[in-house]
Coordinates of C-alpha atoms and ligand atoms in Angstrom, one line a residue:
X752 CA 36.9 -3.7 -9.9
X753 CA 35.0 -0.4 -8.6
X754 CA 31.9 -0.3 -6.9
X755 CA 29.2 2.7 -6.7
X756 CA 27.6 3.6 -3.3
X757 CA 24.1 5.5 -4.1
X758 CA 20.9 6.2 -2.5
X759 CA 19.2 9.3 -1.1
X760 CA 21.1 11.9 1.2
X761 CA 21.6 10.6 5.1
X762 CA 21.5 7.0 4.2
X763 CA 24.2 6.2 5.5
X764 CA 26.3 5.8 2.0
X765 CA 29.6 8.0 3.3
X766 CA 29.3 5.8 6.5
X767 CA 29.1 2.4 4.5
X768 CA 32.0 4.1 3.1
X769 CA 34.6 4.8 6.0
X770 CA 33.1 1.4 7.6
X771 CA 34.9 -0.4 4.5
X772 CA 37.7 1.5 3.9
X773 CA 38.2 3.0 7.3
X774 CA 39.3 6.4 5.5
X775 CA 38.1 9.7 7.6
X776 CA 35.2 11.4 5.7
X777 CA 32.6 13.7 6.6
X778 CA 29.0 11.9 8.0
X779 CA 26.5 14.1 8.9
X780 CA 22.7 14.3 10.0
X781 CA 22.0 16.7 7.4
X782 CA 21.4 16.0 3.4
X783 CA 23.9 16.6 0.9
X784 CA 27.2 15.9 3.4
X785 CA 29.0 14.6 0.1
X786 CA 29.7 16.7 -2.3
X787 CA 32.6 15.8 -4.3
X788 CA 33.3 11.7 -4.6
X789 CA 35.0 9.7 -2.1
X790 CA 37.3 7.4 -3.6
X791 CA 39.0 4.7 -1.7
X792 CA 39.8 0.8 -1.3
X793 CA 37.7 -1.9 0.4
X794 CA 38.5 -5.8 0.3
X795 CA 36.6 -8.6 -0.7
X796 CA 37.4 -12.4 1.2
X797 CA 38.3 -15.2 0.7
X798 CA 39.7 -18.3 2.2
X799 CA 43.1 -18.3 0.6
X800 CA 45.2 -21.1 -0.5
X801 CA 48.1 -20.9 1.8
X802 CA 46.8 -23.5 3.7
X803 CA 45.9 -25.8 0.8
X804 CA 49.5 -25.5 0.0
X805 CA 50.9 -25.7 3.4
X806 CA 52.8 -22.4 2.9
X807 CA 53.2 -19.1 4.9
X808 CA 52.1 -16.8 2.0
X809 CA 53.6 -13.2 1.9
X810 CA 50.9 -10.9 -0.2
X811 CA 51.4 -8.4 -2.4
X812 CA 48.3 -7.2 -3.8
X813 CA 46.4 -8.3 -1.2
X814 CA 45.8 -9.4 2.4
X815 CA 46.3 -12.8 4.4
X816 CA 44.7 -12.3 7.6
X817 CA 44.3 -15.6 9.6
X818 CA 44.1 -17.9 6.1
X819 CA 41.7 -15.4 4.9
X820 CA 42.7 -13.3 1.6
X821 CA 41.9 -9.9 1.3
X822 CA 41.5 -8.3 -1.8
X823 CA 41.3 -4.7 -2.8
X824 CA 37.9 -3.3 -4.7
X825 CA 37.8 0.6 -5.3
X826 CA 34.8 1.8 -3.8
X827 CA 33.3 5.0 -4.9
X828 CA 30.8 7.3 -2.7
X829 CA 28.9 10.2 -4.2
X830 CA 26.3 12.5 -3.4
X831 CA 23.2 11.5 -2.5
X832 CA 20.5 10.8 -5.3
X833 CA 16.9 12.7 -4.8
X834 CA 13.8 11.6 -6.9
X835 CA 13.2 14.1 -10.2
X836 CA 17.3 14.6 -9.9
X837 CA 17.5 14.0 -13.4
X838 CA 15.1 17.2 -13.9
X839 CA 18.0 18.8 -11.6
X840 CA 16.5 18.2 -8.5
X841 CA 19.1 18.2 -5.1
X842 CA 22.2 17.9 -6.4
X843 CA 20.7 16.4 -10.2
X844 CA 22.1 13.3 -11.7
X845 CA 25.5 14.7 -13.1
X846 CA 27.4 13.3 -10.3
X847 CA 26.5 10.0 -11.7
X848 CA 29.2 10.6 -14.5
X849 CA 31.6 9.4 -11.5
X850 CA 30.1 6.2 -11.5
X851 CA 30.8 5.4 -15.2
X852 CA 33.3 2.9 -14.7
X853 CA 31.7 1.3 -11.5
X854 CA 31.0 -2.6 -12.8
X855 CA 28.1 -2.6 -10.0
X856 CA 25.9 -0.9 -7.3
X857 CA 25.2 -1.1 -3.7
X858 CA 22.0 0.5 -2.9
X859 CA 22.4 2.1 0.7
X860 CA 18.7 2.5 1.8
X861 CA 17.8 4.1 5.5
X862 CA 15.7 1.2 7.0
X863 CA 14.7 3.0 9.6
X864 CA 12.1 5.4 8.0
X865 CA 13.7 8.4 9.4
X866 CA 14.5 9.9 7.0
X867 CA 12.2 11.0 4.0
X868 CA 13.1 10.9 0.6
X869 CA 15.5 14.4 0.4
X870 CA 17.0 12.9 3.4
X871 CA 15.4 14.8 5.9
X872 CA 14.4 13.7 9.6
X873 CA 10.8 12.3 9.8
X874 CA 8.5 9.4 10.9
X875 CA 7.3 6.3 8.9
X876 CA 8.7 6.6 5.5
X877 CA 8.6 3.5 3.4
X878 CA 12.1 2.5 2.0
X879 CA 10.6 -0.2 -0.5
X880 CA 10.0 3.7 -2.2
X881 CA 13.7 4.5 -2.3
X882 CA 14.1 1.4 -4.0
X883 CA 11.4 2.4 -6.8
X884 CA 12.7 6.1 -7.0
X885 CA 16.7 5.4 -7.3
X886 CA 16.3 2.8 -9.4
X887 CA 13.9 4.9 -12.1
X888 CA 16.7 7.7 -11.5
X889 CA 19.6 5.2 -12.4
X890 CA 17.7 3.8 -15.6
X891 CA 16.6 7.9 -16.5
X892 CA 20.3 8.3 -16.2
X893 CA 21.1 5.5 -18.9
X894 CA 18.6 6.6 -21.0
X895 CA 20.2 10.3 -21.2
X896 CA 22.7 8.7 -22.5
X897 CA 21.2 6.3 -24.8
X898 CA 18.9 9.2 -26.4
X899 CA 22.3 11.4 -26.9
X900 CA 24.0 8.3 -29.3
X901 CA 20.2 7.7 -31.2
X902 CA 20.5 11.6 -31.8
X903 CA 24.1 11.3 -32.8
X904 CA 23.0 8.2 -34.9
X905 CA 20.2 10.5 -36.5
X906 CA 22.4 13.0 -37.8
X907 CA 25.3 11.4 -39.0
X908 CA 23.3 8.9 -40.9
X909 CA 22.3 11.7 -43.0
X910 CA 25.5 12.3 -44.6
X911 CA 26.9 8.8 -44.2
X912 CA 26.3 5.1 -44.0
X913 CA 26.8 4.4 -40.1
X914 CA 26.0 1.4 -38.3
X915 CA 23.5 2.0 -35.0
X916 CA 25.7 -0.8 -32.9
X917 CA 29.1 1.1 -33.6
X918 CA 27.5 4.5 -32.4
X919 CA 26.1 2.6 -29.9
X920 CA 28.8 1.1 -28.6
X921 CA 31.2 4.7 -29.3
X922 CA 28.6 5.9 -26.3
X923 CA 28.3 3.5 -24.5
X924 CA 32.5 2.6 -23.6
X925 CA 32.4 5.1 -21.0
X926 CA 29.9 3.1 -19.4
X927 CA 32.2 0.2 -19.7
X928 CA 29.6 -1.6 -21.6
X929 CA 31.1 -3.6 -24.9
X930 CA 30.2 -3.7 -28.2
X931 CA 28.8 -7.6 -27.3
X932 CA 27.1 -6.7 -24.9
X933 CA 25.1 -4.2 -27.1
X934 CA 24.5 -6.3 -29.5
X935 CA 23.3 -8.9 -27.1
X936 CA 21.0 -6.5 -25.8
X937 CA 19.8 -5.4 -29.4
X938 CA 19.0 -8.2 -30.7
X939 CA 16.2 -9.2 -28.0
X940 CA 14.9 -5.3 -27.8
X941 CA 14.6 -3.3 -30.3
X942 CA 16.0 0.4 -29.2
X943 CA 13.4 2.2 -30.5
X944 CA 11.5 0.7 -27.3
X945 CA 14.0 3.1 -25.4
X946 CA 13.1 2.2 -21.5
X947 CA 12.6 -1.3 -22.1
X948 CA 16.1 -0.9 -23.8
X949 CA 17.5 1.0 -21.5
X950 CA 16.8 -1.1 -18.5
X951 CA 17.9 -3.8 -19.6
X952 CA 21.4 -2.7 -20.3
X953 CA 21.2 -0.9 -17.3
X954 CA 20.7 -4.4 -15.6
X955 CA 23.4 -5.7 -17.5
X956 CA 26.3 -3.4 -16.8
X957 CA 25.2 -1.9 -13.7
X958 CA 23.6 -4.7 -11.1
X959 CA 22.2 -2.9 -8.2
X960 CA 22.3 -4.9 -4.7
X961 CA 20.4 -3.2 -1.4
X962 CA 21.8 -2.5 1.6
X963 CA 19.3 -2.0 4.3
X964 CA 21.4 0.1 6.9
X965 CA 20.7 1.5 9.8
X966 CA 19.2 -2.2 10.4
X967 CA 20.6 -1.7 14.1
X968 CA 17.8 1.1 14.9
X969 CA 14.4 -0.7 16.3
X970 CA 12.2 0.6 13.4
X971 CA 14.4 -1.0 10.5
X972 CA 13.1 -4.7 11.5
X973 CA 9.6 -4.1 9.9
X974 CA 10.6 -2.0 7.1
X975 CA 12.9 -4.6 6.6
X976 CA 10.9 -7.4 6.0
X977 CA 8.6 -5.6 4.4
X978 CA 11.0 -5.0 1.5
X979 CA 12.0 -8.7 1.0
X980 CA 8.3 -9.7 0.0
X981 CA 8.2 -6.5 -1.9
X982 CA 11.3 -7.5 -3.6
X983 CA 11.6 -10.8 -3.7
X984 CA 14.3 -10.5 -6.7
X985 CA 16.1 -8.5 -5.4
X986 CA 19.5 -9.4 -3.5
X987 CA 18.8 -7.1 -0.1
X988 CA 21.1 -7.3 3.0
X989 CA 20.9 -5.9 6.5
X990 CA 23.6 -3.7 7.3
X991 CA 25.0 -1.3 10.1
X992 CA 27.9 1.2 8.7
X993 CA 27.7 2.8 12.1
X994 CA 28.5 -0.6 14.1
X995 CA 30.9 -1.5 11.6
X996 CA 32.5 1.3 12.5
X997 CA 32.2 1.5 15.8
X998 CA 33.5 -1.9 15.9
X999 CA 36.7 -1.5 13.6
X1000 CA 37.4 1.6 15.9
X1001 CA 37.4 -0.3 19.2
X1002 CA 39.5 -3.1 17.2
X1003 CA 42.3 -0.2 16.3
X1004 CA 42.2 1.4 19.4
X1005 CA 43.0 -2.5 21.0
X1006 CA 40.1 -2.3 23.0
X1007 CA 38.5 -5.5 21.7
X1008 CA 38.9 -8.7 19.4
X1009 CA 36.8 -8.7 16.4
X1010 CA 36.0 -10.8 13.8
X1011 CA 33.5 -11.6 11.7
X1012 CA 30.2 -12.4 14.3
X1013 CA 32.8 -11.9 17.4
X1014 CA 33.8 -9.6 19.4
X1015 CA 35.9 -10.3 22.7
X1016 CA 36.9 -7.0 24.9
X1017 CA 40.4 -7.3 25.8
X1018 CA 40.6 -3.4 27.0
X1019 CA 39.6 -1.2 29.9
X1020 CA 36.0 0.0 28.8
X1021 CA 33.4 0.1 31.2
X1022 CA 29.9 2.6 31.1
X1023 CA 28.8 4.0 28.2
X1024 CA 31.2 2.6 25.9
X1025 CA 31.0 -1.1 27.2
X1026 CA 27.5 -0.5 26.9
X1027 CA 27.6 0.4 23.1
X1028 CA 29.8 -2.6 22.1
X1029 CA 27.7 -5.0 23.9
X1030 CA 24.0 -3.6 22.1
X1031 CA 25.9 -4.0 18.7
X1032 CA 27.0 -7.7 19.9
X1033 CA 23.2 -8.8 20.9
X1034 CA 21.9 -6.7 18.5
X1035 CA 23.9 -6.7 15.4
X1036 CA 25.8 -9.3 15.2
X1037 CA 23.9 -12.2 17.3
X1038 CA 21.0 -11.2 15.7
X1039 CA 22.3 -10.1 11.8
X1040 CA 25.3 -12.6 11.9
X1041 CA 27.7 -10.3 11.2
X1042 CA 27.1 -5.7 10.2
X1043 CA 26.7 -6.9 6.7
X1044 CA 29.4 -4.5 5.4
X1045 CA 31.8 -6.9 3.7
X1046 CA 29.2 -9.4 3.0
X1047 CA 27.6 -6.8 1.1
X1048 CA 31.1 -6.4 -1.1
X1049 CA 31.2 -10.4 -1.2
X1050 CA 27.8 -10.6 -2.7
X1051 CA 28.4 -7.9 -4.9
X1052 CA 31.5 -9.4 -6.7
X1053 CA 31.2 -12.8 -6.1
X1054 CA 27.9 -13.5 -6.9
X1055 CA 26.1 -11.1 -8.2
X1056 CA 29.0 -10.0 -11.0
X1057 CA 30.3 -13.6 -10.7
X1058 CA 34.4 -12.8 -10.0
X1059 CA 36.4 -15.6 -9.5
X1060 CA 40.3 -15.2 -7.9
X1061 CA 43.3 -16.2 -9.7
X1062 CA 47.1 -16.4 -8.4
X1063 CA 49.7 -16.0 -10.6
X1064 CA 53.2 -16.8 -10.1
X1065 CA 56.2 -16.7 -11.6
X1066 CA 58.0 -20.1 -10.6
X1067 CA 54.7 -22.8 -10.7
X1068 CA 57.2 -24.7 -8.7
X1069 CA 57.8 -22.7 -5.5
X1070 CA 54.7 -20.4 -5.9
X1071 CA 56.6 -17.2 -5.6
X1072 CA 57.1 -13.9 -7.7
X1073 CA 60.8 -13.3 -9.4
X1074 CA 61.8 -11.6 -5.5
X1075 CA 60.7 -15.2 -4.0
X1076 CA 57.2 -13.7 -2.1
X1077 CA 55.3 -16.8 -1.4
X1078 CA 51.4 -16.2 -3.3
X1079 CA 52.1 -12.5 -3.7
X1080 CA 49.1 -11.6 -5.7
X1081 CA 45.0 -12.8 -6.1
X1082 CA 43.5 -10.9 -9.0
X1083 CA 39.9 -10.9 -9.5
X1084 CA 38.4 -12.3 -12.8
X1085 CA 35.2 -13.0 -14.3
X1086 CA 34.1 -16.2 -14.6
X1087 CA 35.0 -17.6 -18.2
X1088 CA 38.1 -15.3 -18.6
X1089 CA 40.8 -17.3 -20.6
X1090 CA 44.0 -17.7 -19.6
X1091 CA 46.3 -15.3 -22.5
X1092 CA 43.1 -12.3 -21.5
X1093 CA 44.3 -12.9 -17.9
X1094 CA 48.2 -12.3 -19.5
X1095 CA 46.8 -8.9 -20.8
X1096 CA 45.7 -7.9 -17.4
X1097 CA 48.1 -8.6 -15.4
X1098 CA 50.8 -6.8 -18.5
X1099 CA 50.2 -6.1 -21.9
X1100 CA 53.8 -7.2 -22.2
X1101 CA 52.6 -10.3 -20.8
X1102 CA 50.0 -10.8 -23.1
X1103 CA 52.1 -9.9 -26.4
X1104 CA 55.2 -12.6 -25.4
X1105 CA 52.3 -15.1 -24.3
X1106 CA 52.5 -18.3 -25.1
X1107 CA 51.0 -20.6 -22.5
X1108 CA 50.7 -21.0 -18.9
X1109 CA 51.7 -24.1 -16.2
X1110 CA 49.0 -25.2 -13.8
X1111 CA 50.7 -25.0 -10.0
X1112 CA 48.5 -27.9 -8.9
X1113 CA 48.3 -30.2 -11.7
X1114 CA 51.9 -29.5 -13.2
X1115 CA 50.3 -29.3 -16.5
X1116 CA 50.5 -27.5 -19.3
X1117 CA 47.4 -24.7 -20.2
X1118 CA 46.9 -22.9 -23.5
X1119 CA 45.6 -19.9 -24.5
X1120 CA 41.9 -20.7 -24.5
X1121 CA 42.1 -22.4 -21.1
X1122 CA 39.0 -21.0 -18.4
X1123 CA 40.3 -20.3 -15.6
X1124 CA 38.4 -21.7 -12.4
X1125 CA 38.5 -20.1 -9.0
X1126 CA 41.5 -19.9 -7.1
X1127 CA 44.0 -21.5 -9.8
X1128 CA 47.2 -20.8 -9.4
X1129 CA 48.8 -20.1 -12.7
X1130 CA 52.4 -19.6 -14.2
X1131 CA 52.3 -17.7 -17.2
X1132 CA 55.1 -18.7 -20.2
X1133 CA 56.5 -15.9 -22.3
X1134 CA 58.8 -15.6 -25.1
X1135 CA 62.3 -14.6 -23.8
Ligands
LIG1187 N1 22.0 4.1 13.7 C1 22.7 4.2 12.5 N2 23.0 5.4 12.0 C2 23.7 5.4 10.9 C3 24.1 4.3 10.2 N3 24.8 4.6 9.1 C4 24.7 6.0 9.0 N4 24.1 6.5 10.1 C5 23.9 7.9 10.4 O1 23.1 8.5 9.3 C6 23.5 9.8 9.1 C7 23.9 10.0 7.7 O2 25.1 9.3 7.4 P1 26.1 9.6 6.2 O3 27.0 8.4 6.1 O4 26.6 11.0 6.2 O5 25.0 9.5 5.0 P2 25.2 9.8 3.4 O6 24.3 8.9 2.7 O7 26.6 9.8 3.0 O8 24.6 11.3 3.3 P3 24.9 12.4 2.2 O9 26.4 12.5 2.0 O10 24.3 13.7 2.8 O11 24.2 12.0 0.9 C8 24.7 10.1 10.1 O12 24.2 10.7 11.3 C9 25.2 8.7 10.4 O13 25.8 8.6 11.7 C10 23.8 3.0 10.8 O14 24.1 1.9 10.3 N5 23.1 3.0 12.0
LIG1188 MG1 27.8 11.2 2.2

């Protein structure tokens, strides 16, 4: 599971970043901080199934903290997207090539209007326009790519009999878009209708979801609510990377309690630094429910790309791996996986001595072409 962090330069993407990951990298007033990629792990929650169980669960993969699971996405962070960058503008679009693999995107837009649209510091810009421009610049990107297999299409089909879906589809992999999806795609638009094409697919593989950061500075309300009614279809929540990490900071450091919508100080701050915590409490979290940060990563994979997470064991029975760990791993499916794909991901060894699975709760036996559901807990059977 990886997920993309774009927008324009200063909006606060490298921040969103270290707030989820809480990995040092360089934030800056100034456009064009990041470079080169930041590559790191986030976590996604859930309430896990210890409790269900009654069992103290020891985690492999993943997290329990407080009967919640936590479970590792790869988060990516690049450089910061200008409009016209796929004429070569700022840093142009190639940087996007790192984003191949992501399965979805969160939009980091400056609420504020402080910044303009290179990133610069300035007064009053609209941010429903950084939602027009990225996502033209993201579909422009797709159709770069689309355009290079039609040409590749062109030429080979004057020497042999090719088939547009398997050039298609040779492009497209890198994109980790499959040949069904293409063909799902081609048969409601025809590709010679190239944008229409292109955004669809684009749509398809690479769901975009806003963040509206910065939400904690007073100009972001307006802006704010101006780009709901603008985008009413459009899955947009209010974040603040800079609380977040403000927060998590204070948390490490033992000088306060956090969770969730809560913070409690527990160590000797006083002035400006009591000060801070208490504006993000009123005005962040009282007000926002929470910095929007993991919610952000829930939405994404959750609901927007419609995950589900499975726990498989190796003894049904006592819900433990072969060294006895109690729930050791969730793994994060999409909805309608069946249960001998889910042997291939966990091990292609897995998969090849499959030959059914045991349900943990039910005691019953599951074949191949069993769905799995949310949170099942699943023994997998294998030839010796
Ligand atoms: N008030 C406030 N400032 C923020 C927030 N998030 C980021 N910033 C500030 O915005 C500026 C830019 O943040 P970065 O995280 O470096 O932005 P970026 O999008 O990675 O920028 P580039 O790497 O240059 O594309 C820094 O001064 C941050 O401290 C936030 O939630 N609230
Ligand atoms: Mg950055």
């Amino acid at each position: 599971m990886q997920i993309g962090l774009v927008g324009k330069p200063s909006s606060g993407k490298s921040s969103f970043f270290k707030a989820a990951t809480m990995i040092d990298v360089d934030i800056a007033d100034y456009p064009f901080t990041t470079i080169k990629p930041n590559v790191g792990l986030g976590h996604v929650t859930k309430d896990c199934i210890c409790k269900e169980f009654g069992v103290e669960c020891n985690p492999n993969n993943s997290i329990c903290e407080e009967g919640k699971r936590l479970i590792p996405v790869k988060l990516i962070d690049v450089a910061g997207l200008v409009p016209d960058a796929h004429l070569g503008k700022g840093m142009g679009n190639q940087f996007l090539d790192d984003l191949r693999q992501a399965d979805c995107l969160i939009h980091i837009v400056d609420a504020s209007g402080l910044t303009d649209a290179e990133g610069k510091v300035t007064k009053n810009h609209d941010p429903s326009e950084d939602i027009k421009f990225l996502e033209r610049e993201i579909d422009l990107w797709f159709t770069e790519i689309i355009k290079r297999a039609l040409e590749k299409y062109k030429r080979k089909r004057r020497v042999t009999k090719v088939d547009l879906l398997d050039i298609l589809t040779d492009q497209l992999t890198g994109l980790g878009i499959v040949k069904g999806e293409i063909k799902e795609v081609m048969d409601k638009i025809d590709v010679k209708e190239t944008q229409k094409f292109t955004s669809y697919l684009r749509k398809m593989s690479k769901p975009i979801i806003i963040a509206a950061n910065k939400i904690d500075l007073p100009t972001s309300e307006e802006n704010y609510k101006e780009m709901i009614s603008n985008f009413p279809d459009l899955t947009i929540i209010p974040t603040s990377a800079a609380a977040e990490i403000a927060l998590k900071t204070a948390e490490k450091k033992s000088l306060i309690k956090y969770q969730e919508n809560k913070i409690e100080i527990i160590g000797d701050i006083e002035g400006k630094q009591k000060k801070g915590l208490e504006f993000i409490r009123e005005n962040v979290l009282k007000r926002r429910d929470s910095t929007g940060i993991r919610k952000c990563l829930n939405t994404s994979v959750f609901d927007v790309l419609d995950y589900i997470a499975v726990y498989p064991v190796a003894d049904a029975n006592k819900l433990t791996d072969k060294k006895g760990n109690i729930l050791p791993d969730t793994y994060l499916v999409k909805k309608g996986t069946k249960l001998k794909e889910f042997a291939f991901m966990i091990h292609s060894d897995i998969g090849e001595k499959f030959i059914g699975g045991l349900d943990a709760r039910k005691k019953i036996k599951l074949g191949a072409n069993y769905e799995l559901k949310d949170n099942d807990v699943i023994e997998i059977l294998t030839q010796n």
